[in-house]
mmCIF file of C-alpha atoms and ligand atoms in Angstrom:
data_model
loop_
_atom_site.group_PDB
_atom_site.id
_atom_site.type_symbol
_atom_site.label_atom_id
_atom_site.label_comp_id
_atom_site.label_asym_id
_atom_site.label_seq_id
_atom_site.Cartn_x
_atom_site.Cartn_y
_atom_site.Cartn_z
ATOM 1 C CA MET A 1 0.000 0.000 0.000
ATOM 2 C CA GLN A 2 1.412 3.391 -0.902
ATOM 3 C CA ASN A 3 1.526 6.241 1.596
ATOM 4 C CA LEU A 4 -1.690 8.205 1.955
ATOM 5 C CA LYS A 5 -1.576 11.942 1.293
ATOM 6 C CA ILE A 6 -4.797 13.979 1.201
ATOM 7 C CA HIS A 7 -5.323 17.711 1.171
ATOM 8 C CA PHE A 8 -8.888 18.360 2.269
ATOM 9 C CA PRO A 9 -10.600 21.676 1.550
ATOM 10 C CA GLY A 10 -10.469 24.029 4.536
ATOM 11 C CA LYS A 11 -14.251 23.942 4.899
ATOM 12 C CA LEU A 12 -16.944 21.963 3.138
ATOM 13 C CA ILE A 13 -20.665 22.725 3.216
ATOM 14 C CA PHE A 14 -23.089 20.322 1.526
ATOM 15 C CA GLY A 15 -26.854 20.730 1.399
ATOM 16 C CA ASN A 16 -29.885 21.919 -0.492
ATOM 17 C CA GLY A 17 -30.101 25.699 -0.397
ATOM 18 C CA CYS A 18 -26.714 26.214 1.287
ATOM 19 C CA LEU A 19 -25.725 28.705 -1.418
ATOM 20 C CA GLN A 20 -27.778 31.368 0.344
ATOM 21 C CA ASN A 21 -25.207 31.377 3.180
ATOM 22 C CA LEU A 22 -22.178 31.853 0.949
ATOM 23 C CA ALA A 23 -22.210 35.669 0.864
ATOM 24 C CA ASP A 24 -21.967 35.853 4.675
ATOM 25 C CA GLU A 25 -19.156 33.311 4.565
ATOM 26 C CA ILE A 26 -17.262 35.470 2.068
ATOM 27 C CA GLN A 27 -17.756 38.523 4.237
ATOM 28 C CA GLN A 28 -16.446 36.617 7.271
ATOM 29 C CA LEU A 29 -13.311 35.851 5.253
ATOM 30 C CA GLY A 30 -12.745 39.610 5.183
ATOM 31 C CA CYS A 31 -13.095 39.893 1.403
ATOM 32 C CA LYS A 32 -13.661 43.299 -0.136
ATOM 33 C CA GLU A 33 -13.498 42.192 -3.749
ATOM 34 C CA VAL A 34 -14.395 38.873 -5.387
ATOM 35 C CA LEU A 35 -13.779 37.580 -8.897
ATOM 36 C CA ILE A 36 -16.528 35.152 -9.905
ATOM 37 C CA VAL A 37 -15.619 32.728 -12.698
ATOM 38 C CA THR A 38 -18.810 31.209 -14.076
ATOM 39 C CA ILE A 39 -20.844 30.774 -17.267
ATOM 40 C CA GLU A 40 -23.551 32.988 -18.723
ATOM 41 C CA PRO A 41 -26.414 30.466 -18.294
ATOM 42 C CA LEU A 42 -25.803 30.306 -14.539
ATOM 43 C CA LEU A 43 -26.055 34.057 -13.967
ATOM 44 C CA SER A 44 -29.790 33.977 -13.254
ATOM 45 C CA GLN A 45 -29.280 31.229 -10.666
ATOM 46 C CA ILE A 46 -26.584 33.178 -8.837
ATOM 47 C CA ASP A 47 -28.351 36.507 -9.102
ATOM 48 C CA ALA A 48 -29.364 36.418 -5.427
ATOM 49 C CA LEU A 49 -25.784 35.633 -4.353
ATOM 50 C CA ILE A 50 -24.421 38.552 -6.382
ATOM 51 C CA LYS A 51 -26.999 40.891 -4.864
ATOM 52 C CA GLN A 52 -26.185 39.645 -1.348
ATOM 53 C CA LEU A 53 -22.472 40.294 -1.947
ATOM 54 C CA LYS A 54 -23.135 43.800 -3.241
ATOM 55 C CA ASP A 55 -25.406 44.508 -0.262
ATOM 56 C CA LEU A 56 -22.438 43.594 1.939
ATOM 57 C CA TYR A 57 -20.323 46.176 0.017
ATOM 58 C CA ILE A 58 -18.223 43.451 -1.585
ATOM 59 C CA LYS A 59 -17.090 44.398 -5.080
ATOM 60 C CA VAL A 60 -18.052 41.726 -7.609
ATOM 61 C CA ASN A 61 -16.276 41.160 -10.894
ATOM 62 C CA ILE A 62 -17.712 38.405 -13.133
ATOM 63 C CA ASP A 63 -15.878 36.515 -15.868
ATOM 64 C CA THR A 64 -17.880 34.243 -18.188
ATOM 65 C CA SER A 65 -15.236 33.722 -20.864
ATOM 66 C CA ILE A 66 -14.838 29.939 -20.392
ATOM 67 C CA VAL A 67 -17.372 28.317 -22.701
ATOM 68 C CA ARG A 68 -15.714 24.952 -23.509
ATOM 69 C CA GLU A 69 -13.052 22.636 -22.135
ATOM 70 C CA PRO A 70 -10.374 25.281 -21.644
ATOM 71 C CA THR A 71 -7.073 25.597 -23.480
ATOM 72 C CA PHE A 72 -3.852 27.291 -22.383
ATOM 73 C CA THR A 73 -4.843 30.182 -24.699
ATOM 74 C CA ASP A 74 -8.258 30.525 -23.058
ATOM 75 C CA PHE A 75 -6.583 30.695 -19.655
ATOM 76 C CA ASP A 76 -3.970 33.225 -20.803
ATOM 77 C CA ALA A 77 -6.699 35.424 -22.324
ATOM 78 C CA LEU A 78 -8.661 35.366 -19.071
ATOM 79 C CA MET A 79 -5.553 36.202 -17.037
ATOM 80 C CA GLN A 80 -4.703 39.110 -19.329
ATOM 81 C CA LYS A 81 -8.199 40.486 -18.926
ATOM 82 C CA GLN A 82 -7.947 40.171 -15.145
ATOM 83 C CA ALA A 83 -4.328 41.360 -14.875
ATOM 84 C CA ALA A 84 -5.343 44.684 -13.355
ATOM 85 C CA SER A 85 -7.865 43.230 -10.929
ATOM 86 C CA ASN A 86 -6.883 42.472 -7.379
ATOM 87 C CA PRO A 87 -9.601 40.348 -5.769
ATOM 88 C CA ASP A 88 -9.228 38.917 -2.278
ATOM 89 C CA ALA A 89 -10.933 35.727 -3.434
ATOM 90 C CA VAL A 90 -11.712 33.836 -6.610
ATOM 91 C CA LEU A 91 -15.096 32.115 -6.622
ATOM 92 C CA GLY A 92 -15.669 29.415 -9.239
ATOM 93 C CA ILE A 93 -19.307 28.466 -9.883
ATOM 94 C CA GLY A 94 -19.831 25.955 -12.667
ATOM 95 C CA GLY A 95 -18.835 22.597 -14.080
ATOM 96 C CA GLY A 96 -15.349 21.152 -14.102
ATOM 97 C CA SER A 97 -13.950 23.468 -16.765
ATOM 98 C CA VAL A 98 -15.003 26.571 -14.839
ATOM 99 C CA LEU A 99 -13.797 25.221 -11.494
ATOM 100 C CA ASP A 100 -10.428 24.153 -12.932
ATOM 101 C CA ILE A 101 -9.932 27.628 -14.383
ATOM 102 C CA ALA A 102 -11.049 29.371 -11.180
ATOM 103 C CA LYS A 103 -8.536 27.284 -9.226
ATOM 104 C CA LEU A 104 -5.747 28.273 -11.609
ATOM 105 C CA VAL A 105 -6.728 31.954 -11.641
ATOM 106 C CA ALA A 106 -6.600 32.028 -7.830
ATOM 107 C CA ALA A 107 -3.173 30.420 -7.973
ATOM 108 C CA GLN A 108 -1.715 32.511 -10.770
ATOM 109 C CA LEU A 109 -2.889 36.021 -9.814
ATOM 110 C CA GLY A 110 0.261 37.450 -8.288
ATOM 111 C CA ASN A 111 2.334 34.313 -8.931
ATOM 112 C CA LEU A 112 5.589 34.763 -10.844
ATOM 113 C CA GLN A 113 5.566 31.142 -12.092
ATOM 114 C CA THR A 114 4.311 30.884 -15.667
ATOM 115 C CA LEU A 115 1.615 28.421 -16.711
ATOM 116 C CA SER A 116 4.122 26.151 -18.458
ATOM 117 C CA GLU A 117 6.231 26.105 -15.280
ATOM 118 C CA ILE A 118 3.367 24.766 -13.169
ATOM 119 C CA VAL A 119 2.152 22.018 -15.539
ATOM 120 C CA GLY A 120 2.815 18.699 -13.840
ATOM 121 C CA ASN A 121 2.633 17.262 -10.365
ATOM 122 C CA GLY A 122 3.607 19.446 -7.417
ATOM 123 C CA LEU A 123 5.255 22.230 -9.438
ATOM 124 C CA LEU A 124 2.813 24.993 -8.480
ATOM 125 C CA LYS A 125 4.348 26.362 -5.282
ATOM 126 C CA GLN A 126 1.906 28.976 -3.993
ATOM 127 C CA ARG A 127 -1.492 30.621 -4.059
ATOM 128 C CA HIS A 128 -2.075 34.170 -2.840
ATOM 129 C CA LYS A 129 -5.829 34.450 -3.312
ATOM 130 C CA LYS A 130 -8.575 32.747 -1.330
ATOM 131 C CA LEU A 131 -10.308 30.087 -3.397
ATOM 132 C CA ILE A 132 -13.974 29.121 -3.146
ATOM 133 C CA CYS A 133 -15.577 26.474 -5.365
ATOM 134 C CA VAL A 134 -19.250 25.800 -5.988
ATOM 135 C CA PRO A 135 -19.993 22.934 -8.408
ATOM 136 C CA ALA A 136 -23.010 23.420 -10.662
ATOM 137 C CA THR A 137 -22.851 19.938 -12.173
ATOM 138 C CA SER A 138 -22.482 16.604 -10.416
ATOM 139 C CA GLY A 139 -19.463 15.264 -12.185
ATOM 140 C CA THR A 140 -15.880 16.314 -12.049
ATOM 141 C CA GLY A 141 -15.402 16.564 -8.300
ATOM 142 C CA SER A 142 -12.949 19.349 -9.128
ATOM 143 C CA GLU A 143 -14.227 21.285 -6.099
ATOM 144 C CA VAL A 144 -12.372 18.957 -3.736
ATOM 145 C CA SER A 145 -9.455 17.806 -5.898
ATOM 146 C CA PRO A 146 -5.931 19.233 -6.321
ATOM 147 C CA ASN A 147 -6.182 18.872 -10.128
ATOM 148 C CA ALA A 148 -6.818 21.238 -13.026
ATOM 149 C CA ILE A 149 -6.840 19.991 -16.621
ATOM 150 C CA LEU A 150 -6.269 22.184 -19.677
ATOM 151 C CA VAL A 151 -5.679 21.493 -23.361
ATOM 152 C CA ASP A 152 -2.187 22.555 -24.465
ATOM 153 C CA ASP A 153 -2.731 24.292 -27.833
ATOM 154 C CA SER A 154 0.806 23.514 -28.969
ATOM 155 C CA ASP A 155 0.286 19.744 -29.136
ATOM 156 C CA ASN A 156 -3.486 19.474 -28.557
ATOM 157 C CA GLN A 157 -2.906 17.264 -25.496
ATOM 158 C CA LYS A 158 -4.715 17.546 -22.185
ATOM 159 C CA LYS A 159 -2.246 18.531 -19.475
ATOM 160 C CA GLY A 160 -2.697 18.375 -15.723
ATOM 161 C CA ILE A 161 -1.644 20.871 -13.083
ATOM 162 C CA ILE A 162 -1.691 19.032 -9.770
ATOM 163 C CA SER A 163 -0.872 20.784 -6.538
ATOM 164 C CA PRO A 164 -2.197 21.055 -2.981
ATOM 165 C CA PHE A 165 -2.488 24.810 -3.693
ATOM 166 C CA LEU A 166 -5.384 24.005 -6.049
ATOM 167 C CA VAL A 167 -7.529 22.624 -3.207
ATOM 168 C CA PRO A 168 -10.059 25.310 -2.250
ATOM 169 C CA ASP A 169 -10.331 27.046 1.108
ATOM 170 C CA ILE A 170 -14.112 26.764 1.017
ATOM 171 C CA VAL A 171 -16.452 24.461 -0.912
ATOM 172 C CA TYR A 172 -20.222 24.873 -1.097
ATOM 173 C CA VAL A 173 -22.074 21.974 -2.717
ATOM 174 C CA ASP A 174 -25.716 22.928 -3.219
ATOM 175 C CA PRO A 175 -27.429 20.116 -5.158
ATOM 176 C CA LEU A 176 -30.323 22.472 -6.018
ATOM 177 C CA LEU A 177 -27.907 24.231 -8.408
ATOM 178 C CA THR A 178 -27.900 21.049 -10.509
ATOM 179 C CA ILE A 179 -31.700 20.875 -10.921
ATOM 180 C CA SER A 180 -31.589 22.748 -14.224
ATOM 181 C CA VAL A 181 -28.768 20.677 -15.754
ATOM 182 C CA PRO A 182 -30.187 19.029 -18.913
ATOM 183 C CA PRO A 183 -30.488 15.206 -19.095
ATOM 184 C CA ALA A 184 -27.546 14.570 -21.460
ATOM 185 C CA ILE A 185 -25.161 16.608 -19.296
ATOM 186 C CA THR A 186 -26.520 15.043 -16.100
ATOM 187 C CA ALA A 187 -25.822 11.626 -17.634
ATOM 188 C CA ALA A 188 -22.333 12.409 -18.909
ATOM 189 C CA THR A 189 -21.145 14.223 -15.785
ATOM 190 C CA GLY A 190 -22.690 11.605 -13.484
ATOM 191 C CA LEU A 191 -20.988 8.788 -15.371
ATOM 192 C CA ASP A 192 -17.709 10.727 -15.161
ATOM 193 C CA ALA A 193 -18.104 10.872 -11.380
ATOM 194 C CA LEU A 194 -18.903 7.167 -11.302
ATOM 195 C CA THR A 195 -15.750 6.557 -13.348
ATOM 196 C CA HIS A 196 -13.643 8.520 -10.823
ATOM 197 C CA CYS A 197 -14.880 6.216 -8.070
ATOM 198 C CA LEU A 198 -14.538 3.056 -10.163
ATOM 199 C CA GLU A 199 -11.028 3.854 -11.380
ATOM 200 C CA ALA A 200 -9.950 4.659 -7.813
ATOM 201 C CA TYR A 201 -11.441 1.459 -6.385
ATOM 202 C CA THR A 202 -9.814 -0.742 -9.039
ATOM 203 C CA ASN A 203 -6.597 1.316 -9.112
ATOM 204 C CA LYS A 204 -3.172 -0.257 -8.872
ATOM 205 C CA PHE A 205 -2.589 2.158 -5.972
ATOM 206 C CA ALA A 206 -6.019 1.723 -4.359
ATOM 207 C CA GLN A 207 -6.009 1.948 -0.622
ATOM 208 C CA PRO A 208 -8.636 1.469 2.104
ATOM 209 C CA PHE A 209 -9.238 5.089 3.105
ATOM 210 C CA ILE A 210 -10.118 6.085 -0.447
ATOM 211 C CA ASP A 211 -11.966 2.798 -1.068
ATOM 212 C CA MET A 212 -14.617 4.050 1.358
ATOM 213 C CA TYR A 213 -15.271 7.138 -0.743
ATOM 214 C CA ALA A 214 -15.031 5.217 -4.000
ATOM 215 C CA TYR A 215 -17.375 2.392 -3.029
ATOM 216 C CA GLU A 216 -20.045 4.646 -1.579
ATOM 217 C CA GLY A 217 -19.755 7.025 -4.526
ATOM 218 C CA MET A 218 -20.349 4.162 -6.983
ATOM 219 C CA ARG A 219 -23.309 2.934 -4.936
ATOM 220 C CA LEU A 220 -24.987 6.343 -4.701
ATOM 221 C CA ILE A 221 -24.496 7.278 -8.350
ATOM 222 C CA ALA A 222 -25.538 3.899 -9.767
ATOM 223 C CA ALA A 223 -28.706 3.895 -7.659
ATOM 224 C CA ASN A 224 -29.758 7.438 -8.547
ATOM 225 C CA ILE A 225 -28.345 8.567 -11.871
ATOM 226 C CA VAL A 226 -31.161 7.284 -14.062
ATOM 227 C CA THR A 227 -33.758 9.087 -11.927
ATOM 228 C CA ALA A 228 -31.670 12.287 -11.970
ATOM 229 C CA VAL A 229 -31.473 12.060 -15.780
ATOM 230 C CA LYS A 230 -35.129 11.228 -16.350
ATOM 231 C CA ASN A 231 -36.565 13.543 -13.723
ATOM 232 C CA GLY A 232 -34.179 16.408 -13.130
ATOM 233 C CA ASN A 233 -36.501 17.906 -10.522
ATOM 234 C CA ASP A 234 -36.112 14.909 -8.209
ATOM 235 C CA GLU A 235 -34.237 16.594 -5.360
ATOM 236 C CA ASN A 236 -33.387 13.339 -3.641
ATOM 237 C CA ALA A 237 -31.767 11.834 -6.747
ATOM 238 C CA ARG A 238 -29.912 15.105 -7.439
ATOM 239 C CA THR A 239 -28.633 15.175 -3.863
ATOM 240 C CA GLN A 240 -27.437 11.556 -3.913
ATOM 241 C CA VAL A 241 -25.647 12.032 -7.239
ATOM 242 C CA ALA A 242 -24.074 15.281 -5.983
ATOM 243 C CA MET A 243 -22.788 13.434 -2.917
ATOM 244 C CA GLY A 244 -21.448 10.633 -5.122
ATOM 245 C CA SER A 245 -19.738 13.176 -7.350
ATOM 246 C CA MET A 246 -18.061 14.841 -4.381
ATOM 247 C CA LEU A 247 -16.922 11.461 -3.057
ATOM 248 C CA GLY A 248 -15.456 10.810 -6.515
ATOM 249 C CA GLY A 249 -13.585 14.118 -6.247
ATOM 250 C CA PHE A 250 -11.915 12.945 -3.051
ATOM 251 C CA CYS A 251 -10.616 9.922 -4.977
ATOM 252 C CA LEU A 252 -8.805 12.138 -7.498
ATOM 253 C CA GLY A 253 -5.992 13.538 -5.378
ATOM 254 C CA PRO A 254 -4.677 10.550 -3.439
ATOM 255 C CA VAL A 255 -5.357 7.745 -5.975
ATOM 256 C CA ASN A 256 -6.651 9.287 -9.215
ATOM 257 C CA THR A 257 -8.003 7.730 -12.382
ATOM 258 C CA ALA A 258 -6.548 5.231 -14.850
ATOM 259 C CA ALA A 259 -7.008 3.878 -18.381
ATOM 260 C CA VAL A 260 -10.590 5.076 -18.957
ATOM 261 C CA HIS A 261 -9.483 8.670 -18.469
ATOM 262 C CA ALA A 262 -6.230 8.219 -20.376
ATOM 263 C CA LEU A 263 -8.038 6.741 -23.390
ATOM 264 C CA SER A 264 -10.796 9.342 -23.217
ATOM 265 C CA TYR A 265 -8.433 12.321 -23.435
ATOM 266 C CA PRO A 266 -7.877 12.042 -27.221
ATOM 267 C CA LEU A 267 -11.656 12.009 -27.763
ATOM 268 C CA GLY A 268 -11.784 15.350 -25.975
ATOM 269 C CA SER A 269 -8.780 16.950 -27.608
ATOM 270 C CA MET A 270 -9.359 15.638 -31.169
ATOM 271 C CA PHE A 271 -13.164 15.672 -31.376
ATOM 272 C CA HIS A 272 -14.160 17.988 -28.507
ATOM 273 C CA LEU A 273 -16.429 15.354 -27.017
ATOM 274 C CA ALA A 274 -17.524 16.270 -23.506
ATOM 275 C CA HIS A 275 -15.252 14.707 -20.906
ATOM 276 C CA GLY A 276 -17.992 12.673 -19.227
ATOM 277 C CA LEU A 277 -19.311 11.324 -22.509
ATOM 278 C CA SER A 278 -15.800 10.316 -23.612
ATOM 279 C CA ASN A 279 -15.380 8.318 -20.417
ATOM 280 C CA ALA A 280 -18.818 6.706 -20.650
ATOM 281 C CA LEU A 281 -18.063 5.509 -24.193
ATOM 282 C CA LEU A 282 -14.933 3.687 -23.052
ATOM 283 C CA LEU A 283 -15.835 2.617 -19.525
ATOM 284 C CA PRO A 284 -17.442 -0.811 -20.215
ATOM 285 C CA TYR A 285 -14.627 -1.848 -22.551
ATOM 286 C CA VAL A 286 -11.825 -0.822 -20.203
ATOM 287 C CA MET A 287 -13.683 -2.667 -17.421
ATOM 288 C CA GLU A 288 -13.780 -5.818 -19.565
ATOM 289 C CA PHE A 289 -10.075 -5.431 -20.326
ATOM 290 C CA ASN A 290 -9.129 -4.842 -16.673
ATOM 291 C CA ALA A 291 -11.430 -7.304 -14.908
ATOM 292 C CA VAL A 292 -9.255 -10.333 -15.710
ATOM 293 C CA ALA A 293 -6.376 -8.675 -13.836
ATOM 294 C CA ALA A 294 -8.408 -7.732 -10.756
ATOM 295 C CA PRO A 295 -11.523 -9.925 -10.667
ATOM 296 C CA HIS A 296 -12.131 -9.520 -6.937
ATOM 297 C CA ARG A 297 -12.072 -5.719 -7.098
ATOM 298 C CA TYR A 298 -14.307 -5.685 -10.165
ATOM 299 C CA ALA A 299 -16.708 -8.063 -8.396
ATOM 300 C CA ASP A 300 -16.912 -5.526 -5.543
ATOM 301 C CA VAL A 301 -17.616 -2.828 -8.141
ATOM 302 C CA ALA A 302 -20.505 -4.894 -9.487
ATOM 303 C CA VAL A 303 -21.996 -5.246 -6.018
ATOM 304 C CA ALA A 304 -21.641 -1.485 -5.434
ATOM 305 C CA LEU A 305 -23.498 -0.952 -8.705
ATOM 306 C CA GLY A 306 -26.373 -3.054 -7.385
ATOM 307 C CA CYS A 307 -25.600 -6.505 -8.853
ATOM 308 C CA SER A 308 -25.822 -9.673 -6.776
ATOM 309 C CA ARG A 309 -22.800 -11.926 -6.361
ATOM 310 C CA GLN A 310 -22.581 -14.674 -8.971
ATOM 311 C CA SER A 311 -20.887 -18.080 -8.823
ATOM 312 C CA ASP A 312 -17.401 -16.510 -8.875
ATOM 313 C CA ASP A 313 -15.676 -13.126 -9.064
ATOM 314 C CA ARG A 314 -15.233 -13.256 -12.846
ATOM 315 C CA ALA A 315 -18.966 -13.758 -13.358
ATOM 316 C CA THR A 316 -19.844 -11.053 -10.807
ATOM 317 C CA ALA A 317 -17.394 -8.652 -12.485
ATOM 318 C CA GLN A 318 -19.049 -9.327 -15.856
ATOM 319 C CA ALA A 319 -22.450 -8.553 -14.318
ATOM 320 C CA GLY A 320 -20.954 -5.174 -13.343
ATOM 321 C CA VAL A 321 -19.895 -4.490 -16.937
ATOM 322 C CA ASP A 322 -23.405 -5.374 -18.128
ATOM 323 C CA LYS A 323 -24.874 -3.098 -15.463
ATOM 324 C CA ILE A 324 -22.751 -0.154 -16.665
ATOM 325 C CA LYS A 325 -23.922 -0.757 -20.253
ATOM 326 C CA GLU A 326 -27.505 -0.840 -18.984
ATOM 327 C CA LEU A 327 -27.063 2.437 -17.060
ATOM 328 C CA ILE A 328 -25.598 4.122 -20.149
ATOM 329 C CA ALA A 329 -28.548 2.906 -22.241
ATOM 330 C CA GLN A 330 -31.079 4.031 -19.624
ATOM 331 C CA CYS A 331 -29.419 7.456 -19.494
ATOM 332 C CA GLY A 332 -30.072 7.769 -23.229
ATOM 333 C CA ILE A 333 -26.583 8.898 -24.260
ATOM 334 C CA PRO A 334 -24.636 7.463 -27.223
ATOM 335 C CA ALA A 335 -22.958 4.168 -26.415
ATOM 336 C CA ARG A 336 -20.594 3.729 -29.384
ATOM 337 C CA LEU A 337 -17.789 5.791 -30.908
ATOM 338 C CA ARG A 338 -19.386 5.250 -34.312
ATOM 339 C CA ASP A 339 -22.581 6.968 -33.075
ATOM 340 C CA LEU A 340 -20.549 10.187 -32.779
ATOM 341 C CA ASP A 341 -19.152 10.179 -36.317
ATOM 342 C CA ILE A 342 -15.642 9.418 -35.157
ATOM 343 C CA PRO A 343 -13.768 7.948 -38.128
ATOM 344 C CA GLN A 344 -12.516 4.448 -37.421
ATOM 345 C CA ASN A 345 -9.187 5.165 -39.095
ATOM 346 C CA VAL A 346 -8.176 7.641 -36.344
ATOM 347 C CA ILE A 347 -8.052 4.852 -33.752
ATOM 348 C CA PRO A 348 -4.273 4.252 -34.126
ATOM 349 C CA GLN A 349 -3.633 7.988 -33.714
ATOM 350 C CA MET A 350 -5.883 8.165 -30.636
ATOM 351 C CA ALA A 351 -4.153 5.117 -29.180
ATOM 352 C CA ASP A 352 -0.774 6.751 -29.826
ATOM 353 C CA ASP A 353 -1.871 9.905 -27.995
ATOM 354 C CA ALA A 354 -3.426 7.968 -25.115
ATOM 355 C CA MET A 355 -0.174 6.067 -24.541
ATOM 356 C CA LYS A 356 1.444 9.416 -23.645
ATOM 357 C CA ILE A 357 -0.859 9.797 -20.626
ATOM 358 C CA THR A 358 1.474 7.700 -18.505
ATOM 359 C CA ARG A 359 0.556 9.527 -15.275
ATOM 360 C CA LEU A 360 -2.859 7.811 -15.499
ATOM 361 C CA LEU A 361 -1.946 4.614 -17.351
ATOM 362 C CA ASN A 362 0.539 3.826 -14.583
ATOM 363 C CA ASN A 363 -2.444 3.552 -12.208
ATOM 364 C CA ASN A 364 -4.251 0.947 -14.279
ATOM 365 C CA PRO A 365 -4.587 -2.497 -12.694
ATOM 366 C CA ARG A 366 -3.543 -4.124 -15.998
ATOM 367 C CA PRO A 367 -0.674 -2.769 -18.142
ATOM 368 C CA VAL A 368 -1.974 -1.224 -21.381
ATOM 369 C CA THR A 369 0.129 -1.623 -24.537
ATOM 370 C CA LEU A 370 -0.429 0.287 -27.776
ATOM 371 C CA ASP A 371 -2.115 -2.794 -29.244
ATOM 372 C CA ASP A 372 -4.346 -3.070 -26.167
ATOM 373 C CA ALA A 373 -5.357 0.574 -26.522
ATOM 374 C CA ILE A 374 -6.235 0.021 -30.185
ATOM 375 C CA ALA A 375 -8.257 -3.077 -29.256
ATOM 376 C CA ILE A 376 -10.188 -1.165 -26.553
ATOM 377 C CA TYR A 377 -11.070 1.634 -29.006
ATOM 378 C CA GLN A 378 -12.123 -1.014 -31.553
ATOM 379 C CA ALA A 379 -14.315 -2.728 -28.959
ATOM 380 C CA ALA A 380 -15.907 0.644 -28.134
ATOM 381 C CA TYR A 381 -16.417 1.494 -31.812
HETATM 382 FE FE1 FE2 B 401 -13.160 12.715 -15.079
#
């Protein structure tokens, strides 16, 4: 078992309606000026928060420039625009892309390290601004993780910035914020969260403390995601999936993901598929590939997903793969690469790119060769 190292957020609030207490919290931090990184469609939902902040004489500056999975250029443009601003805190309210950017803005305002100097694990050495994260989707778990992922324009690869300084001071998870998320995004982000838990539980570096988060996250998401997709107003399902997503976020720092995420990156960078959808497309096929190497762990996964134990671990693990395929079908999202007009002849190129994501492939319970990667993409096609 490897050593356990976790950086928890300074404070975590979870609950329906908790967002209404955030302005007071920000005032208690002593903030006079806040930069909110969010997206245009969320502005009406955070209108009350903005008004509360202004009523407390806190200056509010809003940036809505992140409209897709962000690139280095997108981040640089945002930083240039904000170069003259001097907020006490950066508040990210949105999905994973927005939260990742908010985390980096908080770190880089006033930091002399350049973006290229902080790409990698543990290279970012400081953060001068307070950081507050509020997830508006139940998916990435970025609000509690030390990770931020951006696309490097120079080689079109997704790069990770991983540092304890990217863990927020304050996290508010208000599941009511996710009520308006449309079904396809609820499905994709929820399956991403489930993948975080699953890849942590079956990880080569899995360990018991994180297993608790991972197992319970899988259980909660599997039991509630279809309801959350089909009836977005179901507060109970939204709350359970939000909790599962947050638990998945806690898996990301200490253990992290593996081959599903590594193989999904090229789908994001080459075809701009949403991160959660990319993972969902590959998840059953990576599970099938991995289960032979870790049948007992994959049998546990199946039970967490709601399957009963079969005659042996291999059979139980297979029931888990079938269950994932069933969940994807019930969520109504595409299940095959071919459904998304991805040309079959790019598979070798995608496999080539995926093999470069060694920081995640190293975590996989079964070694993945280039030929294996090609075979997994073919199976998913
Ligand atoms: Fe993910």
